[in-house]
Amino acid sequence: MRNKNRTRILAAAAAAGLLLSAVPAYAFSDITDSKQAAIVQSLQDKGLIQGVSASKFAPNAKLTNAQAVQLIVDAIGLETAKKKTDAPPWFLSVPQDAWYAGALKTALERGVVIDGTWDANGVPTRQQFAKLLYLGLLQKGNYANVSKYTSIADAKQIAAKNRVAVEYLLMTKVAALDSKKNFRPTAAITRMEAAEMIYHAERMVNKSYASSDKATVTYKVENVDPNFNKVTLTRGNLPGAGHGLKIRRIEFVSDTEAVITYVPTSPPSGGSGTTYPASAVAYVPVVYDITVKAE
């Protein structure tokens, strides 16, 4: 049923000039950056995004609200989120045969808060898109919560209601600042910028760059001396005595990024053997940005 719906949606979108036929890898003449081309190809292979013609992707074109909702719902599989409530009354004013109606209904039912001023053809800003994506991710799993402040040069331009969402996406590396440490929150998000965030969000959901279903884990980064940061992982909502948390490994995946992998632990059968506390600590050189994920 989902495949039939996806086919119908893509066909309708193509007819509206929104998403058109797929093309081979690196075939878009208007994408010259190899990393961006690889991101678009990956999303295209998964049926999440398409070009605007056989040879053009239009990376700098503005995304619409309808396209944003469709991307987020599809990329993170929002229809499988646990929460489900009735769509708000204002949804009845949306044309029910619109190509985006199904995705919008899913987003509203699964906890993504969108008010009645929503306009399908409107253009979301980067911070507005970040907020929608953040709300969608929250419905999909118990991801590691970050309590490390990011230095954002244009932070004053971020609305207070969107600040947590922006910080979250930056800390989980779903989004990134530019070379001048700006997020450009009030700029309209482009197709390429949305594709980049969606690419990393989809990987976060589908490749376990977050907590397992069995544990909710937060982590805190503290600078303890000029050379090292202390990273404290804490498991919450423990189901009982003996349940804990263990750091499995620390990988320095580049000159600037370290990945800490943990595993939730359960009490040993028979009541004997090693048990682990509900928190674990690691020390990482300050030159590394830190990502925490479940094994």
PDB file of C-alpha atoms in Angstrom:
ATOM      1  CA  MET A   1       0.000   0.000   0.000  1.00  0.00           C
ATOM      2  CA  ARG A   2       2.831   2.399   0.865  1.00  0.00           C
ATOM      3  CA  ASN A   3       4.539   1.766  -2.500  1.00  0.00           C
ATOM      4  CA  LYS A   4       1.291   2.468  -4.352  1.00  0.00           C
ATOM      5  CA  ASN A   5       0.867   5.708  -2.425  1.00  0.00           C
ATOM      6  CA  ARG A   6       4.467   6.729  -3.113  1.00  0.00           C
ATOM      7  CA  THR A   7       3.992   6.043  -6.836  1.00  0.00           C
ATOM      8  CA  ARG A   8       0.834   8.136  -6.894  1.00  0.00           C
ATOM      9  CA  ILE A   9       2.486  10.990  -5.005  1.00  0.00           C
ATOM     10  CA  LEU A  10       5.574  11.068  -7.221  1.00  0.00           C
ATOM     11  CA  ALA A  11       3.452  10.956 -10.344  1.00  0.00           C
ATOM     12  CA  ALA A  12       1.294  13.825  -9.139  1.00  0.00           C
ATOM     13  CA  ALA A  13       4.348  15.819  -8.104  1.00  0.00           C
ATOM     14  CA  ALA A  14       5.938  15.288 -11.496  1.00  0.00           C
ATOM     15  CA  ALA A  15       2.799  16.517 -13.195  1.00  0.00           C
ATOM     16  CA  ALA A  16       2.993  19.648 -11.057  1.00  0.00           C
ATOM     17  CA  GLY A  17       6.605  20.211 -12.087  1.00  0.00           C
ATOM     18  CA  LEU A  18       7.906  19.516  -8.584  1.00  0.00           C
ATOM     19  CA  LEU A  19       9.717  16.194  -8.876  1.00  0.00           C
ATOM     20  CA  LEU A  20      10.549  14.824 -12.274  1.00  0.00           C
ATOM     21  CA  SER A  21      12.315  11.848 -13.810  1.00  0.00           C
ATOM     22  CA  ALA A  22      15.352  10.207 -12.245  1.00  0.00           C
ATOM     23  CA  VAL A  23      18.757  10.464 -13.886  1.00  0.00           C
ATOM     24  CA  PRO A  24      22.047   8.568 -13.546  1.00  0.00           C
ATOM     25  CA  ALA A  25      24.638   9.354 -10.853  1.00  0.00           C
ATOM     26  CA  TYR A  26      26.424  12.704 -11.183  1.00  0.00           C
ATOM     27  CA  ALA A  27      24.386  13.478 -14.301  1.00  0.00           C
ATOM     28  CA  PHE A  28      22.963  16.798 -13.131  1.00  0.00           C
ATOM     29  CA  SER A  29      24.877  19.517 -14.924  1.00  0.00           C
ATOM     30  CA  ASP A  30      24.053  22.106 -12.266  1.00  0.00           C
ATOM     31  CA  ILE A  31      25.700  20.170  -9.392  1.00  0.00           C
ATOM     32  CA  THR A  32      29.474  20.476  -9.589  1.00  0.00           C
ATOM     33  CA  ASP A  33      30.365  19.461  -6.028  1.00  0.00           C
ATOM     34  CA  SER A  34      31.028  15.710  -5.829  1.00  0.00           C
ATOM     35  CA  LYS A  35      29.779  15.379  -2.234  1.00  0.00           C
ATOM     36  CA  GLN A  36      26.517  17.104  -3.066  1.00  0.00           C
ATOM     37  CA  ALA A  37      26.114  14.952  -6.162  1.00  0.00           C
ATOM     38  CA  ALA A  38      26.591  11.811  -4.053  1.00  0.00           C
ATOM     39  CA  ILE A  39      23.994  13.003  -1.542  1.00  0.00           C
ATOM     40  CA  VAL A  40      21.435  13.682  -4.260  1.00  0.00           C
ATOM     41  CA  GLN A  41      22.133  10.311  -5.856  1.00  0.00           C
ATOM     42  CA  SER A  42      21.687   8.498  -2.531  1.00  0.00           C
ATOM     43  CA  LEU A  43      18.347  10.184  -1.909  1.00  0.00           C
ATOM     44  CA  GLN A  44      17.285   9.601  -5.483  1.00  0.00           C
ATOM     45  CA  ASP A  45      18.087   5.886  -5.244  1.00  0.00           C
ATOM     46  CA  LYS A  46      15.752   5.712  -2.232  1.00  0.00           C
ATOM     47  CA  GLY A  47      12.953   7.541  -4.042  1.00  0.00           C
ATOM     48  CA  LEU A  48      13.133  10.539  -1.738  1.00  0.00           C
ATOM     49  CA  ILE A  49      14.068  13.288  -4.162  1.00  0.00           C
ATOM     50  CA  GLN A  50      14.314  13.869  -7.905  1.00  0.00           C
ATOM     51  CA  GLY A  51      15.543  16.412 -10.404  1.00  0.00           C
ATOM     52  CA  VAL A  52      13.431  19.106 -12.057  1.00  0.00           C
ATOM     53  CA  SER A  53      14.392  17.792 -15.495  1.00  0.00           C
ATOM     54  CA  ALA A  54      16.530  15.072 -17.026  1.00  0.00           C
ATOM     55  CA  SER A  55      19.703  17.098 -16.557  1.00  0.00           C
ATOM     56  CA  LYS A  56      18.910  19.697 -13.894  1.00  0.00           C
ATOM     57  CA  PHE A  57      18.440  19.435 -10.122  1.00  0.00           C
ATOM     58  CA  ALA A  58      18.043  23.172  -9.427  1.00  0.00           C
ATOM     59  CA  PRO A  59      20.063  23.009  -6.180  1.00  0.00           C
ATOM     60  CA  ASN A  60      19.604  26.714  -5.462  1.00  0.00           C
ATOM     61  CA  ALA A  61      15.855  26.772  -6.070  1.00  0.00           C
ATOM     62  CA  LYS A  62      13.689  27.380  -3.030  1.00  0.00           C
ATOM     63  CA  LEU A  63      11.840  24.493  -1.409  1.00  0.00           C
ATOM     64  CA  THR A  64       8.103  24.826  -0.735  1.00  0.00           C
ATOM     65  CA  ASN A  65       6.294  23.918   2.475  1.00  0.00           C
ATOM     66  CA  ALA A  66       4.558  21.028   0.727  1.00  0.00           C
ATOM     67  CA  GLN A  67       7.842  19.611  -0.557  1.00  0.00           C
ATOM     68  CA  ALA A  68       9.407  20.022   2.896  1.00  0.00           C
ATOM     69  CA  VAL A  69       6.670  18.007   4.605  1.00  0.00           C
ATOM     70  CA  GLN A  70       6.792  15.280   1.959  1.00  0.00           C
ATOM     71  CA  LEU A  71      10.591  14.967   2.287  1.00  0.00           C
ATOM     72  CA  ILE A  72      10.520  14.743   6.066  1.00  0.00           C
ATOM     73  CA  VAL A  73       7.695  12.206   6.220  1.00  0.00           C
ATOM     74  CA  ASP A  74       9.322   9.957   3.628  1.00  0.00           C
ATOM     75  CA  ALA A  75      12.933  10.263   4.783  1.00  0.00           C
ATOM     76  CA  ILE A  76      12.396   9.376   8.424  1.00  0.00           C
ATOM     77  CA  GLY A  77       9.457   7.026   7.905  1.00  0.00           C
ATOM     78  CA  LEU A  78       7.143   9.150  10.001  1.00  0.00           C
ATOM     79  CA  GLU A  79       4.119   6.980   9.260  1.00  0.00           C
ATOM     80  CA  THR A  80       5.628   4.325  11.556  1.00  0.00           C
ATOM     81  CA  ALA A  81       6.055   6.675  14.515  1.00  0.00           C
ATOM     82  CA  LYS A  82       4.287   5.488  17.663  1.00  0.00           C
ATOM     83  CA  LYS A  83       2.292   8.634  18.346  1.00  0.00           C
ATOM     84  CA  LYS A  84      -0.948   9.018  16.435  1.00  0.00           C
ATOM     85  CA  THR A  85      -3.702  11.556  17.037  1.00  0.00           C
ATOM     86  CA  ASP A  86      -6.369  13.109  14.882  1.00  0.00           C
ATOM     87  CA  ALA A  87      -5.268  15.811  12.464  1.00  0.00           C
ATOM     88  CA  PRO A  88      -6.422  19.282  13.613  1.00  0.00           C
ATOM     89  CA  PRO A  89      -9.679  20.674  12.211  1.00  0.00           C
ATOM     90  CA  TRP A  90      -7.884  23.081   9.865  1.00  0.00           C
ATOM     91  CA  PHE A  91      -6.614  20.120   7.825  1.00  0.00           C
ATOM     92  CA  LEU A  92     -10.161  19.698   6.423  1.00  0.00           C
ATOM     93  CA  SER A  93      -9.619  22.914   4.449  1.00  0.00           C
ATOM     94  CA  VAL A  94      -6.703  21.310   2.575  1.00  0.00           C
ATOM     95  CA  PRO A  95      -7.645  19.861  -0.849  1.00  0.00           C
ATOM     96  CA  GLN A  96      -7.817  16.159  -0.078  1.00  0.00           C
ATOM     97  CA  ASP A  97      -6.671  15.211  -3.570  1.00  0.00           C
ATOM     98  CA  ALA A  98      -3.554  17.401  -3.389  1.00  0.00           C
ATOM     99  CA  TRP A  99      -0.349  15.426  -3.962  1.00  0.00           C
ATOM    100  CA  TYR A 100       0.969  16.485  -0.549  1.00  0.00           C
ATOM    101  CA  ALA A 101      -2.248  15.848   1.449  1.00  0.00           C
ATOM    102  CA  GLY A 102      -1.243  12.374   2.619  1.00  0.00           C
ATOM    103  CA  ALA A 103       2.148  13.477   3.897  1.00  0.00           C
ATOM    104  CA  LEU A 104       0.672  16.504   5.644  1.00  0.00           C
ATOM    105  CA  LYS A 105      -1.964  14.352   7.357  1.00  0.00           C
ATOM    106  CA  THR A 106       0.714  11.885   8.481  1.00  0.00           C
ATOM    107  CA  ALA A 107       2.906  14.649   9.882  1.00  0.00           C
ATOM    108  CA  LEU A 108       0.017  16.173  11.822  1.00  0.00           C
ATOM    109  CA  GLU A 109      -1.150  12.811  13.175  1.00  0.00           C
ATOM    110  CA  ARG A 110       2.379  11.833  14.224  1.00  0.00           C
ATOM    111  CA  GLY A 111       3.079  14.857  16.369  1.00  0.00           C
ATOM    112  CA  VAL A 112       4.627  17.409  14.010  1.00  0.00           C
ATOM    113  CA  VAL A 113       3.003  20.669  15.079  1.00  0.00           C
ATOM    114  CA  ILE A 114       1.926  22.816  12.125  1.00  0.00           C
ATOM    115  CA  ASP A 115      -0.596  25.616  12.549  1.00  0.00           C
ATOM    116  CA  GLY A 116      -3.501  26.598  10.353  1.00  0.00           C
ATOM    117  CA  THR A 117      -1.585  29.406   8.641  1.00  0.00           C
ATOM    118  CA  TRP A 118       0.417  26.772   6.723  1.00  0.00           C
ATOM    119  CA  ASP A 119       0.576  27.447   2.986  1.00  0.00           C
ATOM    120  CA  ALA A 120       1.558  24.581   0.691  1.00  0.00           C
ATOM    121  CA  ASN A 121       3.232  26.938  -1.769  1.00  0.00           C
ATOM    122  CA  GLY A 122       4.937  29.032   0.878  1.00  0.00           C
ATOM    123  CA  VAL A 123       8.700  28.939   1.271  1.00  0.00           C
ATOM    124  CA  PRO A 124      10.110  27.837   4.655  1.00  0.00           C
ATOM    125  CA  THR A 125      13.210  29.433   6.098  1.00  0.00           C
ATOM    126  CA  ARG A 126      16.155  27.340   7.197  1.00  0.00           C
ATOM    127  CA  GLN A 127      15.087  27.571  10.852  1.00  0.00           C
ATOM    128  CA  GLN A 128      11.481  26.649  10.027  1.00  0.00           C
ATOM    129  CA  PHE A 129      12.612  23.588   8.088  1.00  0.00           C
ATOM    130  CA  ALA A 130      14.940  22.676  10.974  1.00  0.00           C
ATOM    131  CA  LYS A 131      12.028  22.859  13.411  1.00  0.00           C
ATOM    132  CA  LEU A 132       9.838  20.555  11.292  1.00  0.00           C
ATOM    133  CA  LEU A 133      12.654  18.062  10.847  1.00  0.00           C
ATOM    134  CA  TYR A 134      13.463  18.163  14.575  1.00  0.00           C
ATOM    135  CA  LEU A 135       9.826  17.505  15.520  1.00  0.00           C
ATOM    136  CA  GLY A 136       9.704  14.610  13.089  1.00  0.00           C
ATOM    137  CA  LEU A 137      12.869  13.032  14.474  1.00  0.00           C
ATOM    138  CA  LEU A 138      11.538  13.266  18.028  1.00  0.00           C
ATOM    139  CA  GLN A 139       8.568  11.098  17.059  1.00  0.00           C
ATOM    140  CA  LYS A 140      10.783   8.344  15.655  1.00  0.00           C
ATOM    141  CA  GLY A 141      12.958   7.376  18.578  1.00  0.00           C
ATOM    142  CA  ASN A 142      14.740   8.104  21.840  1.00  0.00           C
ATOM    143  CA  TYR A 143      17.766   9.860  20.416  1.00  0.00           C
ATOM    144  CA  ALA A 144      20.690  11.074  22.470  1.00  0.00           C
ATOM    145  CA  ASN A 145      19.989  14.534  23.862  1.00  0.00           C
ATOM    146  CA  VAL A 146      22.870  16.962  23.613  1.00  0.00           C
ATOM    147  CA  SER A 147      23.755  19.533  26.253  1.00  0.00           C
ATOM    148  CA  LYS A 148      26.727  21.137  24.501  1.00  0.00           C
ATOM    149  CA  TYR A 149      26.290  24.744  23.428  1.00  0.00           C
ATOM    150  CA  THR A 150      27.144  25.624  19.842  1.00  0.00           C
ATOM    151  CA  SER A 151      28.750  28.951  18.981  1.00  0.00           C
ATOM    152  CA  ILE A 152      26.505  30.338  16.231  1.00  0.00           C
ATOM    153  CA  ALA A 153      27.556  33.714  14.834  1.00  0.00           C
ATOM    154  CA  ASP A 154      24.028  34.727  13.832  1.00  0.00           C
ATOM    155  CA  ALA A 155      22.283  33.121  16.802  1.00  0.00           C
ATOM    156  CA  LYS A 156      20.314  36.316  17.499  1.00  0.00           C
ATOM    157  CA  GLN A 157      18.423  35.793  14.251  1.00  0.00           C
ATOM    158  CA  ILE A 158      17.097  32.419  15.417  1.00  0.00           C
ATOM    159  CA  ALA A 159      13.619  32.669  16.937  1.00  0.00           C
ATOM    160  CA  ALA A 160      13.477  31.428  20.520  1.00  0.00           C
ATOM    161  CA  LYS A 161      10.927  28.757  19.566  1.00  0.00           C
ATOM    162  CA  ASN A 162      13.360  27.336  16.990  1.00  0.00           C
ATOM    163  CA  ARG A 163      16.631  27.515  18.920  1.00  0.00           C
ATOM    164  CA  VAL A 164      16.455  24.028  20.446  1.00  0.00           C
ATOM    165  CA  ALA A 165      15.703  22.503  17.048  1.00  0.00           C
ATOM    166  CA  VAL A 166      18.663  24.230  15.405  1.00  0.00           C
ATOM    167  CA  GLU A 167      21.007  23.274  18.250  1.00  0.00           C
ATOM    168  CA  TYR A 168      19.820  19.669  18.085  1.00  0.00           C
ATOM    169  CA  LEU A 169      20.415  19.339  14.353  1.00  0.00           C
ATOM    170  CA  LEU A 170      23.856  20.927  14.660  1.00  0.00           C
ATOM    171  CA  MET A 171      24.893  18.652  17.512  1.00  0.00           C
ATOM    172  CA  THR A 172      23.701  15.522  15.771  1.00  0.00           C
ATOM    173  CA  LYS A 173      25.391  16.740  12.556  1.00  0.00           C
ATOM    174  CA  VAL A 174      22.158  16.693  10.607  1.00  0.00           C
ATOM    175  CA  ALA A 175      22.856  20.378   9.865  1.00  0.00           C
ATOM    176  CA  ALA A 176      26.055  22.404   9.751  1.00  0.00           C
ATOM    177  CA  LEU A 177      27.211  26.000  10.019  1.00  0.00           C
ATOM    178  CA  ASP A 178      28.944  27.740   7.138  1.00  0.00           C
ATOM    179  CA  SER A 179      32.613  28.752   7.129  1.00  0.00           C
ATOM    180  CA  LYS A 180      31.772  31.895   9.099  1.00  0.00           C
ATOM    181  CA  LYS A 181      29.849  29.951  11.769  1.00  0.00           C
ATOM    182  CA  ASN A 182      26.501  31.238  10.498  1.00  0.00           C
ATOM    183  CA  PHE A 183      23.327  29.164  10.244  1.00  0.00           C
ATOM    184  CA  ARG A 184      21.493  31.785   8.142  1.00  0.00           C
ATOM    185  CA  PRO A 185      18.195  31.013   9.908  1.00  0.00           C
ATOM    186  CA  THR A 186      16.057  33.580   8.076  1.00  0.00           C
ATOM    187  CA  ALA A 187      17.172  32.595   4.573  1.00  0.00           C
ATOM    188  CA  ALA A 188      14.799  30.478   2.493  1.00  0.00           C
ATOM    189  CA  ILE A 189      16.015  26.886   2.439  1.00  0.00           C
ATOM    190  CA  THR A 190      17.145  25.642  -0.964  1.00  0.00           C
ATOM    191  CA  ARG A 191      16.610  22.220  -2.504  1.00  0.00           C
ATOM    192  CA  MET A 192      20.254  21.313  -1.971  1.00  0.00           C
ATOM    193  CA  GLU A 193      20.325  22.492   1.640  1.00  0.00           C
ATOM    194  CA  ALA A 194      17.192  20.487   2.376  1.00  0.00           C
ATOM    195  CA  ALA A 195      18.661  17.453   0.620  1.00  0.00           C
ATOM    196  CA  GLU A 196      21.787  17.618   2.783  1.00  0.00           C
ATOM    197  CA  MET A 197      19.799  17.771   6.035  1.00  0.00           C
ATOM    198  CA  ILE A 198      17.440  15.024   4.883  1.00  0.00           C
ATOM    199  CA  TYR A 199      20.391  12.815   3.913  1.00  0.00           C
ATOM    200  CA  HIS A 200      21.907  13.009   7.395  1.00  0.00           C
ATOM    201  CA  ALA A 201      18.522  12.688   9.134  1.00  0.00           C
ATOM    202  CA  GLU A 202      17.704   9.543   7.166  1.00  0.00           C
ATOM    203  CA  ARG A 203      21.062   8.044   8.135  1.00  0.00           C
ATOM    204  CA  MET A 204      20.423   8.973  11.767  1.00  0.00           C
ATOM    205  CA  VAL A 205      17.105   7.135  11.767  1.00  0.00           C
ATOM    206  CA  ASN A 206      18.011   4.127   9.674  1.00  0.00           C
ATOM    207  CA  LYS A 207      21.635   3.511  10.602  1.00  0.00           C
ATOM    208  CA  SER A 208      21.330   3.710  14.386  1.00  0.00           C
ATOM    209  CA  TYR A 209      23.126   7.012  14.925  1.00  0.00           C
ATOM    210  CA  ALA A 210      21.070   7.299  18.092  1.00  0.00           C
ATOM    211  CA  SER A 211      19.687   5.423  21.064  1.00  0.00           C
ATOM    212  CA  SER A 212      18.357   1.919  20.779  1.00  0.00           C
ATOM    213  CA  ASP A 213      14.678   1.297  21.393  1.00  0.00           C
ATOM    214  CA  LYS A 214      15.580  -0.095  24.819  1.00  0.00           C
ATOM    215  CA  ALA A 215      17.239   2.977  26.293  1.00  0.00           C
ATOM    216  CA  THR A 216      17.094   6.742  26.458  1.00  0.00           C
ATOM    217  CA  VAL A 217      20.576   8.187  26.715  1.00  0.00           C
ATOM    218  CA  THR A 218      21.757  11.766  27.202  1.00  0.00           C
ATOM    219  CA  TYR A 219      25.306  13.023  27.140  1.00  0.00           C
ATOM    220  CA  LYS A 220      27.113  16.049  28.484  1.00  0.00           C
ATOM    221  CA  VAL A 221      30.420  17.472  27.272  1.00  0.00           C
ATOM    222  CA  GLU A 222      32.525  19.356  29.816  1.00  0.00           C
ATOM    223  CA  ASN A 223      35.940  20.913  29.377  1.00  0.00           C
ATOM    224  CA  VAL A 224      38.126  19.659  32.231  1.00  0.00           C
ATOM    225  CA  ASP A 225      41.537  21.000  31.182  1.00  0.00           C
ATOM    226  CA  PRO A 226      43.204  22.664  28.163  1.00  0.00           C
ATOM    227  CA  ASN A 227      43.610  19.322  26.378  1.00  0.00           C
ATOM    228  CA  PHE A 228      40.593  17.141  27.175  1.00  0.00           C
ATOM    229  CA  ASN A 229      36.810  17.195  27.327  1.00  0.00           C
ATOM    230  CA  LYS A 230      34.932  14.916  29.684  1.00  0.00           C
ATOM    231  CA  VAL A 231      31.959  13.168  28.059  1.00  0.00           C
ATOM    232  CA  THR A 232      29.401  11.734  30.481  1.00  0.00           C
ATOM    233  CA  LEU A 233      26.731   9.388  29.103  1.00  0.00           C
ATOM    234  CA  THR A 234      23.687   8.781  31.296  1.00  0.00           C
ATOM    235  CA  ARG A 235      20.927   6.251  30.778  1.00  0.00           C
ATOM    236  CA  GLY A 236      17.494   7.321  31.970  1.00  0.00           C
ATOM    237  CA  ASN A 237      14.213   5.478  32.544  1.00  0.00           C
ATOM    238  CA  LEU A 238      15.948   2.391  33.864  1.00  0.00           C
ATOM    239  CA  PRO A 239      13.607  -0.610  33.860  1.00  0.00           C
ATOM    240  CA  GLY A 240      15.040  -2.024  37.103  1.00  0.00           C
ATOM    241  CA  ALA A 241      18.096  -2.837  39.169  1.00  0.00           C
ATOM    242  CA  GLY A 242      21.118  -4.120  37.287  1.00  0.00           C
ATOM    243  CA  HIS A 243      20.362  -2.322  34.023  1.00  0.00           C
ATOM    244  CA  GLY A 244      23.082   0.043  32.922  1.00  0.00           C
ATOM    245  CA  LEU A 245      25.261   1.451  30.202  1.00  0.00           C
ATOM    246  CA  LYS A 246      28.660   0.582  28.745  1.00  0.00           C
ATOM    247  CA  ILE A 247      30.908   2.459  26.340  1.00  0.00           C
ATOM    248  CA  ARG A 248      31.822  -0.040  23.671  1.00  0.00           C
ATOM    249  CA  ARG A 249      34.429   1.976  21.776  1.00  0.00           C
ATOM    250  CA  ILE A 250      35.704   5.423  20.788  1.00  0.00           C
ATOM    251  CA  GLU A 251      36.600   5.916  17.141  1.00  0.00           C
ATOM    252  CA  PHE A 252      38.502   8.904  15.779  1.00  0.00           C
ATOM    253  CA  VAL A 253      36.955   8.897  12.334  1.00  0.00           C
ATOM    254  CA  SER A 254      38.726  12.031  11.110  1.00  0.00           C
ATOM    255  CA  ASP A 255      41.107  14.710  12.335  1.00  0.00           C
ATOM    256  CA  THR A 256      38.185  16.572  13.890  1.00  0.00           C
ATOM    257  CA  GLU A 257      35.481  14.006  14.724  1.00  0.00           C
ATOM    258  CA  ALA A 258      35.248  11.327  17.409  1.00  0.00           C
ATOM    259  CA  VAL A 259      32.397   8.818  17.657  1.00  0.00           C
ATOM    260  CA  ILE A 260      31.532   7.223  20.985  1.00  0.00           C
ATOM    261  CA  THR A 261      29.523   4.021  20.689  1.00  0.00           C
ATOM    262  CA  TYR A 262      27.646   2.660  23.677  1.00  0.00           C
ATOM    263  CA  VAL A 263      25.454  -0.322  24.459  1.00  0.00           C
ATOM    264  CA  PRO A 264      22.637  -0.613  27.043  1.00  0.00           C
ATOM    265  CA  THR A 265      23.235  -3.505  29.432  1.00  0.00           C
ATOM    266  CA  SER A 266      20.854  -5.816  31.277  1.00  0.00           C
ATOM    267  CA  PRO A 267      21.387  -7.667  34.553  1.00  0.00           C
ATOM    268  CA  PRO A 268      23.110 -11.032  34.065  1.00  0.00           C
ATOM    269  CA  SER A 269      20.949 -14.132  34.244  1.00  0.00           C
ATOM    270  CA  GLY A 270      21.165 -15.957  37.550  1.00  0.00           C
ATOM    271  CA  GLY A 271      22.101 -12.795  39.427  1.00  0.00           C
ATOM    272  CA  SER A 272      25.863 -13.167  39.023  1.00  0.00           C
ATOM    273  CA  GLY A 273      28.496 -11.601  36.815  1.00  0.00           C
ATOM    274  CA  THR A 274      29.406  -8.043  35.887  1.00  0.00           C
ATOM    275  CA  THR A 275      26.851  -5.251  35.955  1.00  0.00           C
ATOM    276  CA  TYR A 276      27.324  -1.709  34.735  1.00  0.00           C
ATOM    277  CA  PRO A 277      26.182   1.594  36.263  1.00  0.00           C
ATOM    278  CA  ALA A 278      23.681   3.895  34.594  1.00  0.00           C
ATOM    279  CA  SER A 279      26.404   6.323  33.501  1.00  0.00           C
ATOM    280  CA  ALA A 280      29.749   6.063  31.763  1.00  0.00           C
ATOM    281  CA  VAL A 281      32.573   8.554  31.212  1.00  0.00           C
ATOM    282  CA  ALA A 282      35.082   9.047  28.418  1.00  0.00           C
ATOM    283  CA  TYR A 283      37.817  11.625  27.907  1.00  0.00           C
ATOM    284  CA  VAL A 284      38.362  12.985  24.408  1.00  0.00           C
ATOM    285  CA  PRO A 285      40.916  15.585  23.202  1.00  0.00           C
ATOM    286  CA  VAL A 286      39.335  19.021  22.789  1.00  0.00           C
ATOM    287  CA  VAL A 287      40.151  19.193  19.074  1.00  0.00           C
ATOM    288  CA  TYR A 288      37.439  16.602  18.316  1.00  0.00           C
ATOM    289  CA  ASP A 289      33.733  17.206  17.784  1.00  0.00           C
ATOM    290  CA  ILE A 290      31.829  14.419  19.527  1.00  0.00           C
ATOM    291  CA  THR A 291      29.038  12.218  18.226  1.00  0.00           C
ATOM    292  CA  VAL A 292      27.346   9.622  20.435  1.00  0.00           C
ATOM    293  CA  LYS A 293      25.482   6.657  19.010  1.00  0.00           C
ATOM    294  CA  ALA A 294      24.050   3.311  20.047  1.00  0.00           C
ATOM    295  CA  GLU A 295      25.645   0.115  18.821  1.00  0.00           C
TER     296      GLU A 295
END
